[in-house]
Amino acid sequence: MTDLTQDQVRERIEQSLAGRHRKEKLFRGLGIASIAFGVLAVLVLFTDIISKGSGAFVQTTVQLEVTYDPAVLGIDKVDEESLTWANFTGVVREALRERFPGVSGRSEKRELYSLVSTGAPFTLRNRLEANPELLGQTEKVWFAADDDVDTFYKSLDDSAEGFRGRTSDQMAAWVAQLADSGELKKRFNTTFFTNGDSREPEQAGIRAALVGSLLTLMVTLALSFPIGVAAAIYLEEFAPKNRWTDLIEVNINNLAAVPSIVFGLLGLAIFINFFELPRSAPLVGGLVLTLMTLPTIIISSRAALKAVPPSIREAAMGMGASRMQVVLHHVLPLAMPGMLTGAIIGMAQALGETAPLLMIGMVAFIVDVPGGVTDPATVLPVQIFLWADSPERAFVEKTSAAIMVLLSFLIVMNASAVWLRKKLERRW
Amino acid sequence: MQTPTLFALLLLLVLVAYGTGFSRALAAARSRGGMRNLAALPTYYGTHTALWCGLPALILLGAWLAFDDPIIRSLVMGAIEDKPDTIAGRDLLYSQIQNLAAGNLFGEPSAQVKAAAERLTSLQAAASTLQTIIVLVLSLGLGAFTLLRFSPEVRAREKVEKVLRGVLVTCASAAILTTVGILLSVLFESLRFFQSVPVTEFLFGLHWSPQMALRADQVGSSGAFGAVPLFTGTLMVSAIAMFVAVPVGLMSAIYLAEYASNRVRSLAKPVIEILAGVPTVVYGFFAALTVAPFVREVATSIGLQASSESALAAGLVMGVMIIPFVSSLSDDVINAVPQSLRDGALGLGSTHSETVRKVVIPAALPGIVGGVLLAVSRAIGETMIVVMAAGLAANLTANPLESVTTVTVQIVTLLVGDQEFDSPKTLAAFALGLMLFLSTLVLNFIALHVVKKYREQYD
């Protein structure tokens, strides 16, 4: 280096400058590209799911003129027993045959009957049960169309041909005819929000799963929040520096990184096999999720406690409060907003969790809305998993719609956590 | 008495105990001429009485509920002469007895089952009565005892605070209990598994097909439990995920921390964090229905064979899921590097990127490595994406376009549905769980160690 004059050094540096600036630009470009990739991933994910799922909020329905003919129904009065035996299927078929009188032959008839959902007789049953005077009368009723018809009719929006699947030419013609006369329409799908699971896509809904999720989360919150806060208070305010405390700390940090499915194994071996708690129950699901979310809640609660300045403690101590009184009367109320934020985030995590719940049998096919924490239930993410596995094409739409519902719950929860933090947190 | 009724009664007793303790303290204060002559505030006397009245009885009730069924069962089963040999057989017999005792009669039960059912009914009735009596006696007795010992000199606050502290310690120890629970549950079942399948075969065997035959003479009656294909599958999917997540996560963290203006930062950061909040089942659906067909199409268009469930699709989506994890951990450590180091490097004439590459990253490296290791452990344990998108076939392959299976996928497939707890097929899931738990544990320890050991202290 000593051989070079100052000018030569400057020359070399200036020569290298172009290359270095190019590298600078490249590096910066890579950074921008990474950010863009992340943002793009979010956009693609959301548009993909919304475009797949928005269709599920409407349902293709068919209007038919049905006659509650006692002769077809096989009943002469409306009561509990006769409703059970009444042949509502016959009434629906009669109505379809009347609408399309030219249909004959076995296979053609079968196609005709498969225009409406197999749930149509139940619709009629419910109507008749609510208004017994309808017996013998004729009225116009909207029925949910079969899932194949539904998929076909909705796909007409995207292409003139539409997705045929199991819809034959004859059925397509009927659909076109009904649509032209205004007897086939897309209407808001209330079934999706009021029904439990079903093998038939047009009758499947998320109500049972939503209630199951709610019950599971209630168990989780009721257990994990008090235990987590108590643990955080002990570790932050009372714990002496010793082996036991160190062991607890190491354990909490480790549990935070243990895969969730391992918690499922724990639930299966201990809660179900050893304690013989009921399978598929929100109680067991809540217990497993409690163990899983505890580290999250403990860590965030400790952060909230740490954020309370020591001067508060010293002032209370100076007024003669005991250590327990200092914590319970002064520190805890001040740390509460931060703890609540942590709890909401922990609950959001628990709401989206699937794998450990599969282990404890919450994948069972459950139609009924659970009434308590020991009833068999399923939860929203598991319902999504189950529907995603179903072969019917119409379930793709349902799955995406269920995902949209789940995501909107999560967005609301996280947004309220952020809002709560902004609103209640104090800067000291 | 039914347990909920008993519980409600206990709650009522606790309230009464609180009220009595409180009013006793008030009366004592009045007769002595003021609150300051008491050793503690009246609420503490109330709480003290309530705690003695409620807490021991509650703990006993909890323990009773947890252990009464197994004990009754062993008593009933112990009295039966000829029991079936298998666990499944005994379970069946016991549920038969239970059904009979509950009044649901199926078929004509044998005399032995009838006798056992009667024994079960009488035991259950006796247990219920005994439970009520013991719990109520304990609660009333301890409550009354505390009230008898009441005097204004009793340091009620200290006593209550001691109990509270005990509660806090117990809650904090829940973490240890959980770890012990996990270890016990996977360890015991794994040991039972290794009795029927040698450890070496499990760890080094190249063939995995856990289907056990229903009849002994069926073809392929013994399943194969060589887990190597699962390990390689897991590693491949995780490696693909890390190929996506580490560069993208690290570069976006660097850009956000070093280059981005405040406005860009406050916009881009939350958007990327959204990826962390999306449930894994949603990623799984996205991987299976959107990414996998896309990967397949691209592969076919360039003349490659791709399976419809490929390791690549699962790995890519898992990578996207892990991006925010890597980026937020790296962001923290990059921000922890003191500004003076950057200023020094810039002052010596290095460009911005040279500062980042030659000064900031080396200073932050231990933290970044720790974060990446944590991300790896997360990728290994991730379940739903691979269950929905990676497939079930245990292929021993290095081709990312083929379908592979992972440890977590096999745990789920082995345990979802009907299980028998004496078949190696079910127990294998626990052995896999043990592997998973141990490997993530080791990774976490290394990560924490790296961070602790190589962290430079700048303060």
mmCIF file of N, CA, C and O in Angstrom, chain A residues 20 24 27-28 31-32 34-35 42 45 48-49 52 230-231 234 244 248 251-252 254-255 257 259 261-262 265-266 269 273 279 322 324-325 352 354 381 385 388 399-400 403 410, chain B residues 44 157 161 168-169 172-173 175-176 179 181-182 185 248 251-252 255-256 259 271 275 279 281-282 285-286 290 349-354 381 384 388 412 415 419 421 433 436 440 444:
data_model
loop_
_atom_site.group_PDB
_atom_site.id
_atom_site.type_symbol
_atom_site.label_atom_id
_atom_site.label_comp_id
_atom_site.label_asym_id
_atom_site.label_seq_id
_atom_site.Cartn_x
_atom_site.Cartn_y
_atom_site.Cartn_z
ATOM 1 N N ARG A 20 -19.513 -1.131 -6.438
ATOM 2 C CA ARG A 20 -20.073 -1.135 -5.085
ATOM 3 C C ARG A 20 -21.481 -0.560 -5.082
ATOM 4 O O ARG A 20 -22.367 -1.049 -4.376
ATOM 5 N N GLU A 24 -24.950 -2.281 -4.007
ATOM 6 C CA GLU A 24 -25.870 -1.607 -3.091
ATOM 7 C C GLU A 24 -27.298 -1.672 -3.625
ATOM 8 O O GLU A 24 -28.240 -2.029 -2.925
ATOM 9 N N PHE A 27 -28.692 -5.198 -3.478
ATOM 10 C CA PHE A 27 -29.043 -5.573 -2.119
ATOM 11 C C PHE A 27 -30.387 -4.972 -1.727
ATOM 12 O O PHE A 27 -31.278 -5.629 -1.218
ATOM 13 N N ARG A 28 -30.499 -3.692 -2.050
ATOM 14 C CA ARG A 28 -31.739 -2.987 -1.768
ATOM 15 C C ARG A 28 -32.906 -3.615 -2.521
ATOM 16 O O ARG A 28 -33.994 -3.805 -1.975
ATOM 17 N N GLY A 31 -34.076 -6.697 -0.907
ATOM 18 C CA GLY A 31 -34.919 -6.385 0.249
ATOM 19 C C GLY A 31 -36.329 -6.064 -0.185
ATOM 20 O O GLY A 31 -37.303 -6.618 0.351
ATOM 21 N N ILE A 32 -36.456 -5.194 -1.189
ATOM 22 C CA ILE A 32 -37.789 -4.822 -1.671
ATOM 23 C C ILE A 32 -38.510 -6.047 -2.207
ATOM 24 O O ILE A 32 -39.698 -6.252 -1.945
ATOM 25 N N SER A 34 -38.154 -9.120 -1.280
ATOM 26 C CA SER A 34 -38.615 -9.972 -0.179
ATOM 27 C C SER A 34 -39.895 -9.441 0.418
ATOM 28 O O SER A 34 -40.852 -10.199 0.658
ATOM 29 N N ILE A 35 -39.914 -8.132 0.654
ATOM 30 C CA ILE A 35 -41.131 -7.527 1.202
ATOM 31 C C ILE A 35 -42.292 -7.775 0.245
ATOM 32 O O ILE A 35 -43.388 -8.179 0.644
ATOM 33 N N VAL A 42 -49.671 -12.711 1.065
ATOM 34 C CA VAL A 42 -50.901 -12.358 1.780
ATOM 35 C C VAL A 42 -52.038 -12.132 0.791
ATOM 36 O O VAL A 42 -53.139 -12.670 0.935
ATOM 37 N N LEU A 45 -53.171 -15.360 -1.004
ATOM 38 C CA LEU A 45 -53.897 -16.216 -0.063
ATOM 39 C C LEU A 45 -55.328 -15.719 0.128
ATOM 40 O O LEU A 45 -56.299 -16.470 0.009
ATOM 41 N N ASP A 48 -57.462 -15.748 -3.134
ATOM 42 C CA ASP A 48 -57.781 -17.129 -3.495
ATOM 43 C C ASP A 48 -58.960 -17.624 -2.668
ATOM 44 O O ASP A 48 -59.918 -18.188 -3.194
ATOM 45 N N ILE A 49 -58.870 -17.378 -1.354
ATOM 46 C CA ILE A 49 -59.910 -17.915 -0.480
ATOM 47 C C ILE A 49 -61.227 -17.167 -0.654
ATOM 48 O O ILE A 49 -62.297 -17.783 -0.722
ATOM 49 N N LYS A 52 -62.845 -18.213 -3.895
ATOM 50 C CA LYS A 52 -63.405 -19.573 -3.850
ATOM 51 C C LYS A 52 -64.636 -19.632 -2.956
ATOM 52 O O LYS A 52 -65.538 -20.420 -3.192
ATOM 53 N N ALA A 230 -51.393 -16.026 37.433
ATOM 54 C CA ALA A 230 -50.814 -16.378 38.733
ATOM 55 C C ALA A 230 -49.354 -16.779 38.577
ATOM 56 O O ALA A 230 -48.488 -16.356 39.364
ATOM 57 N N ALA A 231 -49.080 -17.586 37.548
ATOM 58 C CA ALA A 231 -47.702 -18.018 37.335
ATOM 59 C C ALA A 231 -46.807 -16.820 37.045
ATOM 60 O O ALA A 231 -45.694 -16.707 37.573
ATOM 61 N N TYR A 234 -46.100 -14.875 40.202
ATOM 62 C CA TYR A 234 -45.120 -15.532 41.057
ATOM 63 C C TYR A 234 -43.707 -15.337 40.499
ATOM 64 O O TYR A 234 -42.794 -14.932 41.215
ATOM 65 N N TRP A 244 -35.360 -24.237 41.412
ATOM 66 C CA TRP A 244 -36.756 -24.495 41.056
ATOM 67 C C TRP A 244 -37.262 -23.423 40.100
ATOM 68 O O TRP A 244 -37.885 -23.721 39.077
ATOM 69 N N ILE A 248 -38.493 -23.817 36.236
ATOM 70 C CA ILE A 248 -39.782 -23.352 35.712
ATOM 71 C C ILE A 248 -39.571 -22.500 34.468
ATOM 72 O O ILE A 248 -40.240 -22.679 33.446
ATOM 73 N N ASN A 251 -38.626 -24.537 31.501
ATOM 74 C CA ASN A 251 -39.777 -25.291 31.040
ATOM 75 C C ASN A 251 -40.745 -24.451 30.240
ATOM 76 O O ASN A 251 -41.264 -24.890 29.215
ATOM 77 N N ILE A 252 -40.988 -23.232 30.718
ATOM 78 C CA ILE A 252 -41.936 -22.368 30.001
ATOM 79 C C ILE A 252 -41.396 -22.046 28.616
ATOM 80 O O ILE A 252 -42.113 -22.130 27.619
ATOM 81 N N ASN A 254 -39.386 -23.768 26.849
ATOM 82 C CA ASN A 254 -39.418 -24.947 26.003
ATOM 83 C C ASN A 254 -40.816 -25.278 25.540
ATOM 84 O O ASN A 254 -41.019 -25.603 24.373
ATOM 85 N N LEU A 255 -41.777 -25.180 26.462
ATOM 86 C CA LEU A 255 -43.149 -25.512 26.093
ATOM 87 C C LEU A 255 -43.646 -24.597 24.990
ATOM 88 O O LEU A 255 -44.436 -25.000 24.149
ATOM 89 N N ALA A 257 -42.154 -23.752 22.510
ATOM 90 C CA ALA A 257 -41.680 -24.198 21.200
ATOM 91 C C ALA A 257 -42.001 -25.654 20.907
ATOM 92 O O ALA A 257 -41.644 -26.161 19.852
ATOM 93 N N PRO A 259 -44.074 -28.628 19.498
ATOM 94 C CA PRO A 259 -45.115 -28.687 18.466
ATOM 95 C C PRO A 259 -46.476 -28.988 19.071
ATOM 96 O O PRO A 259 -46.579 -29.769 20.021
ATOM 97 N N ILE A 261 -48.901 -30.702 18.135
ATOM 98 C CA ILE A 261 -49.427 -32.072 18.052
ATOM 99 C C ILE A 261 -49.003 -32.903 19.258
ATOM 100 O O ILE A 261 -49.707 -33.808 19.694
ATOM 101 N N VAL A 262 -47.846 -32.550 19.847
ATOM 102 C CA VAL A 262 -47.383 -33.272 21.034
ATOM 103 C C VAL A 262 -48.350 -33.049 22.200
ATOM 104 O O VAL A 262 -48.597 -33.952 22.998
ATOM 105 N N LEU A 265 -50.993 -35.522 21.879
ATOM 106 C CA LEU A 265 -50.618 -36.846 22.397
ATOM 107 C C LEU A 265 -50.794 -36.881 23.910
ATOM 108 O O LEU A 265 -51.279 -37.864 24.472
ATOM 109 N N LEU A 266 -50.387 -35.802 24.564
ATOM 110 C CA LEU A 266 -50.555 -35.704 26.020
ATOM 111 C C LEU A 266 -52.032 -35.817 26.382
ATOM 112 O O LEU A 266 -52.414 -36.564 27.286
ATOM 113 N N ALA A 269 -53.230 -39.450 25.906
ATOM 114 C CA ALA A 269 -52.718 -40.430 26.861
ATOM 115 C C ALA A 269 -53.219 -40.136 28.266
ATOM 116 O O ALA A 269 -53.543 -41.060 29.012
ATOM 117 N N ASN A 273 -57.171 -41.455 28.139
ATOM 118 C CA ASN A 273 -56.907 -42.834 28.548
ATOM 119 C C ASN A 273 -56.818 -42.984 30.050
ATOM 120 O O ASN A 273 -57.310 -43.952 30.609
ATOM 121 N N ARG A 279 -64.387 -38.574 25.018
ATOM 122 C CA ARG A 279 -63.744 -38.216 23.759
ATOM 123 C C ARG A 279 -64.493 -37.088 23.070
ATOM 124 O O ARG A 279 -65.666 -36.896 23.330
ATOM 125 N N SER A 322 -48.346 -4.895 52.439
ATOM 126 C CA SER A 322 -47.521 -6.102 52.359
ATOM 127 C C SER A 322 -47.214 -6.369 50.881
ATOM 128 O O SER A 322 -47.820 -5.777 49.993
ATOM 129 N N MET A 324 -47.913 -8.890 49.058
ATOM 130 C CA MET A 324 -49.090 -9.391 48.360
ATOM 131 C C MET A 324 -50.061 -8.265 48.051
ATOM 132 O O MET A 324 -50.654 -8.205 46.971
ATOM 133 N N GLN A 325 -50.198 -7.341 49.027
ATOM 134 C CA GLN A 325 -51.108 -6.204 48.795
ATOM 135 C C GLN A 325 -50.566 -5.297 47.699
ATOM 136 O O GLN A 325 -51.326 -4.770 46.883
ATOM 137 N N GLY A 352 -57.449 -21.026 16.239
ATOM 138 C CA GLY A 352 -57.022 -21.536 14.934
ATOM 139 C C GLY A 352 -56.350 -22.885 14.998
ATOM 140 O O GLY A 352 -55.952 -23.422 13.976
ATOM 141 N N THR A 354 -55.616 -26.815 15.183
ATOM 142 C CA THR A 354 -56.316 -27.999 14.693
ATOM 143 C C THR A 354 -55.680 -29.293 15.183
ATOM 144 O O THR A 354 -56.369 -30.172 15.693
ATOM 145 N N PRO A 381 -61.819 -24.966 12.936
ATOM 146 C CA PRO A 381 -60.689 -25.400 12.106
ATOM 147 C C PRO A 381 -60.780 -26.875 11.729
ATOM 148 O O PRO A 381 -60.428 -27.242 10.604
ATOM 149 N N PHE A 385 -60.960 -28.697 8.083
ATOM 150 C CA PHE A 385 -60.139 -29.841 7.689
ATOM 151 C C PHE A 385 -61.006 -30.954 7.124
ATOM 152 O O PHE A 385 -60.694 -31.544 6.083
ATOM 153 N N ALA A 388 -62.424 -29.976 3.752
ATOM 154 C CA ALA A 388 -61.376 -29.932 2.725
ATOM 155 C C ALA A 388 -61.090 -31.327 2.208
ATOM 156 O O ALA A 388 -60.617 -31.503 1.090
ATOM 157 N N THR A 399 -65.818 -24.911 2.353
ATOM 158 C CA THR A 399 -64.579 -24.839 3.123
ATOM 159 C C THR A 399 -64.040 -23.418 3.117
ATOM 160 O O THR A 399 -63.687 -22.859 4.158
ATOM 161 N N SER A 400 -63.988 -22.829 1.914
ATOM 162 C CA SER A 400 -63.446 -21.474 1.821
ATOM 163 C C SER A 400 -64.299 -20.495 2.618
ATOM 164 O O SER A 400 -63.779 -19.586 3.263
ATOM 165 N N ILE A 403 -63.501 -20.864 6.159
ATOM 166 C CA ILE A 403 -62.213 -20.211 6.415
ATOM 167 C C ILE A 403 -62.419 -18.705 6.543
ATOM 168 O O ILE A 403 -61.835 -18.059 7.424
ATOM 169 N N LEU A 410 -60.667 -14.188 13.723
ATOM 170 C CA LEU A 410 -59.284 -13.945 14.149
ATOM 171 C C LEU A 410 -58.916 -12.483 13.960
ATOM 172 O O LEU A 410 -58.250 -11.884 14.810
ATOM 173 N N TYR B 44 -59.821 -10.116 55.821
ATOM 174 C CA TYR B 44 -58.835 -11.195 55.922
ATOM 175 C C TYR B 44 -59.323 -12.294 56.845
ATOM 176 O O TYR B 44 -59.075 -13.477 56.596
ATOM 177 N N ARG B 157 -54.079 -11.990 58.014
ATOM 178 C CA ARG B 157 -53.537 -11.563 56.720
ATOM 179 C C ARG B 157 -52.346 -12.416 56.310
ATOM 180 O O ARG B 157 -52.275 -12.907 55.185
ATOM 181 N N GLU B 161 -52.180 -14.715 53.047
ATOM 182 C CA GLU B 161 -51.163 -14.458 52.026
ATOM 183 C C GLU B 161 -50.283 -15.680 51.796
ATOM 184 O O GLU B 161 -49.846 -15.935 50.678
ATOM 185 N N LEU B 168 -49.996 -19.410 43.976
ATOM 186 C CA LEU B 168 -49.166 -18.865 42.900
ATOM 187 C C LEU B 168 -48.066 -19.848 42.515
ATOM 188 O O LEU B 168 -47.811 -20.086 41.330
ATOM 189 N N VAL B 169 -47.402 -20.435 43.523
ATOM 190 C CA VAL B 169 -46.331 -21.392 43.232
ATOM 191 C C VAL B 169 -46.887 -22.575 42.448
ATOM 192 O O VAL B 169 -46.292 -23.023 41.468
ATOM 193 N N ALA B 172 -47.442 -21.665 38.894
ATOM 194 C CA ALA B 172 -46.187 -21.540 38.157
ATOM 195 C C ALA B 172 -45.601 -22.909 37.859
ATOM 196 O O ALA B 172 -44.972 -23.116 36.823
ATOM 197 N N SER B 173 -45.852 -23.857 38.770
ATOM 198 C CA SER B 173 -45.289 -25.191 38.557
ATOM 199 C C SER B 173 -46.070 -25.987 37.517
ATOM 200 O O SER B 173 -45.641 -27.074 37.128
ATOM 201 N N ALA B 175 -46.196 -25.499 34.535
ATOM 202 C CA ALA B 175 -45.337 -25.695 33.362
ATOM 203 C C ALA B 175 -44.508 -26.959 33.514
ATOM 204 O O ALA B 175 -44.381 -27.746 32.569
ATOM 205 N N ILE B 176 -43.967 -27.160 34.714
ATOM 206 C CA ILE B 176 -43.167 -28.366 34.938
ATOM 207 C C ILE B 176 -44.041 -29.602 34.832
ATOM 208 O O ILE B 176 -43.674 -30.597 34.210
ATOM 209 N N THR B 179 -44.641 -30.521 31.243
ATOM 210 C CA THR B 179 -43.509 -31.207 30.620
ATOM 211 C C THR B 179 -43.430 -32.649 31.097
ATOM 212 O O THR B 179 -43.241 -33.569 30.289
ATOM 213 N N GLY B 181 -45.873 -34.413 32.192
ATOM 214 C CA GLY B 181 -47.002 -35.115 31.575
ATOM 215 C C GLY B 181 -46.688 -35.548 30.156
ATOM 216 O O GLY B 181 -46.946 -36.689 29.768
ATOM 217 N N ILE B 182 -46.102 -34.639 29.385
ATOM 218 C CA ILE B 182 -45.757 -34.975 28.000
ATOM 219 C C ILE B 182 -44.764 -36.126 27.980
ATOM 220 O O ILE B 182 -44.941 -37.123 27.266
ATOM 221 N N SER B 185 -46.405 -39.414 29.081
ATOM 222 C CA SER B 185 -47.358 -39.993 28.149
ATOM 223 C C SER B 185 -46.661 -40.556 26.918
ATOM 224 O O SER B 185 -47.020 -41.631 26.454
ATOM 225 N N VAL B 248 -36.077 -14.888 2.466
ATOM 226 C CA VAL B 248 -37.122 -13.869 2.381
ATOM 227 C C VAL B 248 -37.314 -13.180 3.737
ATOM 228 O O VAL B 248 -37.358 -11.948 3.831
ATOM 229 N N MET B 251 -34.127 -11.033 4.558
ATOM 230 C CA MET B 251 -33.995 -9.831 3.726
ATOM 231 C C MET B 251 -35.086 -8.824 4.056
ATOM 232 O O MET B 251 -34.844 -7.614 4.067
ATOM 233 N N SER B 252 -36.302 -9.316 4.322
ATOM 234 C CA SER B 252 -37.343 -8.324 4.625
ATOM 235 C C SER B 252 -37.083 -7.682 5.981
ATOM 236 O O SER B 252 -37.326 -6.488 6.142
ATOM 237 N N TYR B 255 -34.413 -5.101 5.293
ATOM 238 C CA TYR B 255 -34.943 -3.936 4.596
ATOM 239 C C TYR B 255 -35.772 -3.069 5.541
ATOM 240 O O TYR B 255 -35.632 -1.844 5.568
ATOM 241 N N LEU B 256 -36.619 -3.732 6.334
ATOM 242 C CA LEU B 256 -37.486 -2.961 7.228
ATOM 243 C C LEU B 256 -36.675 -2.236 8.292
ATOM 244 O O LEU B 256 -36.986 -1.106 8.663
ATOM 245 N N TYR B 259 -33.500 0.069 5.774
ATOM 246 C CA TYR B 259 -33.750 0.923 4.614
ATOM 247 C C TYR B 259 -35.094 1.638 4.673
ATOM 248 O O TYR B 259 -35.205 2.790 4.291
ATOM 249 N N VAL B 271 -48.619 -6.155 7.579
ATOM 250 C CA VAL B 271 -49.120 -7.016 6.506
ATOM 251 C C VAL B 271 -48.390 -8.359 6.546
ATOM 252 O O VAL B 271 -49.005 -9.426 6.430
ATOM 253 N N LEU B 275 -49.416 -13.047 8.055
ATOM 254 C CA LEU B 275 -49.098 -14.428 7.696
ATOM 255 C C LEU B 275 -48.929 -15.301 8.938
ATOM 256 O O LEU B 275 -49.181 -16.496 8.906
ATOM 257 N N PRO B 279 -54.387 -19.436 10.537
ATOM 258 C CA PRO B 279 -54.313 -20.796 11.076
ATOM 259 C C PRO B 279 -53.694 -21.767 10.074
ATOM 260 O O PRO B 279 -53.846 -21.579 8.851
ATOM 261 N N VAL B 281 -54.458 -24.703 9.295
ATOM 262 C CA VAL B 281 -55.381 -25.478 8.465
ATOM 263 C C VAL B 281 -55.728 -24.704 7.194
ATOM 264 O O VAL B 281 -55.953 -25.279 6.127
ATOM 265 N N VAL B 282 -55.703 -23.368 7.296
ATOM 266 C CA VAL B 282 -55.956 -22.531 6.124
ATOM 267 C C VAL B 282 -54.797 -22.671 5.138
ATOM 268 O O VAL B 282 -55.005 -22.824 3.927
ATOM 269 N N PHE B 285 -55.164 -25.994 3.356
ATOM 270 C CA PHE B 285 -56.174 -25.926 2.299
ATOM 271 C C PHE B 285 -55.600 -25.231 1.075
ATOM 272 O O PHE B 285 -55.748 -25.696 -0.062
ATOM 273 N N PHE B 286 -54.898 -24.120 1.325
ATOM 274 C CA PHE B 286 -54.282 -23.343 0.244
ATOM 275 C C PHE B 286 -53.244 -24.200 -0.481
ATOM 276 O O PHE B 286 -53.199 -24.232 -1.715
ATOM 277 N N THR B 290 -54.542 -25.025 -4.148
ATOM 278 C CA THR B 290 -54.070 -23.995 -5.064
ATOM 279 C C THR B 290 -52.612 -24.214 -5.464
ATOM 280 O O THR B 290 -52.287 -24.236 -6.638
ATOM 281 N N GLY B 349 -16.493 5.013 5.212
ATOM 282 C CA GLY B 349 -16.721 5.085 3.779
ATOM 283 C C GLY B 349 -17.385 3.874 3.181
ATOM 284 O O GLY B 349 -17.439 3.734 1.967
ATOM 285 N N SER B 350 -17.908 2.965 3.975
ATOM 286 C CA SER B 350 -18.577 1.823 3.358
ATOM 287 C C SER B 350 -19.993 2.230 2.940
ATOM 288 O O SER B 350 -20.572 3.160 3.502
ATOM 289 N N THR B 351 -20.492 1.521 1.928
ATOM 290 C CA THR B 351 -21.858 1.813 1.502
ATOM 291 C C THR B 351 -22.815 1.209 2.530
ATOM 292 O O THR B 351 -22.415 0.436 3.396
ATOM 293 N N HIS B 352 -24.082 1.569 2.344
ATOM 294 C CA HIS B 352 -25.101 1.081 3.281
ATOM 295 C C HIS B 352 -25.137 -0.446 3.325
ATOM 296 O O HIS B 352 -25.149 -1.060 4.392
ATOM 297 N N SER B 353 -25.105 -1.060 2.126
ATOM 298 C CA SER B 353 -25.209 -2.516 2.098
ATOM 299 C C SER B 353 -23.958 -3.158 2.674
ATOM 300 O O SER B 353 -24.027 -4.213 3.315
ATOM 301 N N GLU B 354 -22.798 -2.527 2.452
ATOM 302 C CA GLU B 354 -21.573 -3.079 3.054
ATOM 303 C C GLU B 354 -21.650 -3.011 4.575
ATOM 304 O O GLU B 354 -21.237 -3.941 5.271
ATOM 305 N N GLY B 381 -42.258 -29.614 13.428
ATOM 306 C CA GLY B 381 -43.460 -29.969 14.175
ATOM 307 C C GLY B 381 -44.748 -29.570 13.500
ATOM 308 O O GLY B 381 -45.820 -29.901 13.984
ATOM 309 N N MET B 384 -50.639 -29.525 10.105
ATOM 310 C CA MET B 384 -51.794 -29.486 9.205
ATOM 311 C C MET B 384 -51.406 -29.336 7.730
ATOM 312 O O MET B 384 -52.002 -29.963 6.868
ATOM 313 N N MET B 388 -52.464 -32.146 4.951
ATOM 314 C CA MET B 388 -53.384 -31.874 3.849
ATOM 315 C C MET B 388 -52.699 -31.877 2.491
ATOM 316 O O MET B 388 -53.347 -32.104 1.476
ATOM 317 N N VAL B 412 -50.818 -38.351 12.960
ATOM 318 C CA VAL B 412 -52.240 -38.065 12.767
ATOM 319 C C VAL B 412 -52.950 -39.265 12.159
ATOM 320 O O VAL B 412 -53.991 -39.704 12.655
ATOM 321 N N LEU B 415 -53.448 -42.115 14.637
ATOM 322 C CA LEU B 415 -54.264 -41.900 15.838
ATOM 323 C C LEU B 415 -55.687 -41.431 15.564
ATOM 324 O O LEU B 415 -56.523 -41.476 16.453
ATOM 325 N N GLN B 419 -58.819 -46.707 17.832
ATOM 326 C CA GLN B 419 -57.497 -47.090 18.317
ATOM 327 C C GLN B 419 -57.619 -48.251 19.277
ATOM 328 O O GLN B 419 -58.549 -48.341 20.048
ATOM 329 N N PHE B 421 -55.123 -49.777 22.241
ATOM 330 C CA PHE B 421 -53.877 -49.376 22.866
ATOM 331 C C PHE B 421 -52.913 -50.522 23.102
ATOM 332 O O PHE B 421 -51.943 -50.387 23.805
ATOM 333 N N GLY B 433 -43.984 -39.462 18.305
ATOM 334 C CA GLY B 433 -44.162 -38.256 19.116
ATOM 335 C C GLY B 433 -42.945 -38.007 19.993
ATOM 336 O O GLY B 433 -42.512 -36.870 20.161
ATOM 337 N N LEU B 436 -40.231 -36.578 17.896
ATOM 338 C CA LEU B 436 -40.552 -35.190 17.582
ATOM 339 C C LEU B 436 -40.245 -34.294 18.782
ATOM 340 O O LEU B 436 -39.599 -33.243 18.656
ATOM 341 N N THR B 440 -37.249 -31.417 18.800
ATOM 342 C CA THR B 440 -37.513 -29.982 18.982
ATOM 343 C C THR B 440 -36.875 -29.478 20.271
ATOM 344 O O THR B 440 -36.380 -28.353 20.329
ATOM 345 N N ASN B 444 -34.254 -26.438 20.450
ATOM 346 C CA ASN B 444 -34.483 -25.254 21.284
ATOM 347 C C ASN B 444 -33.314 -25.002 22.208
ATOM 348 O O ASN B 444 -32.904 -23.865 22.405
#
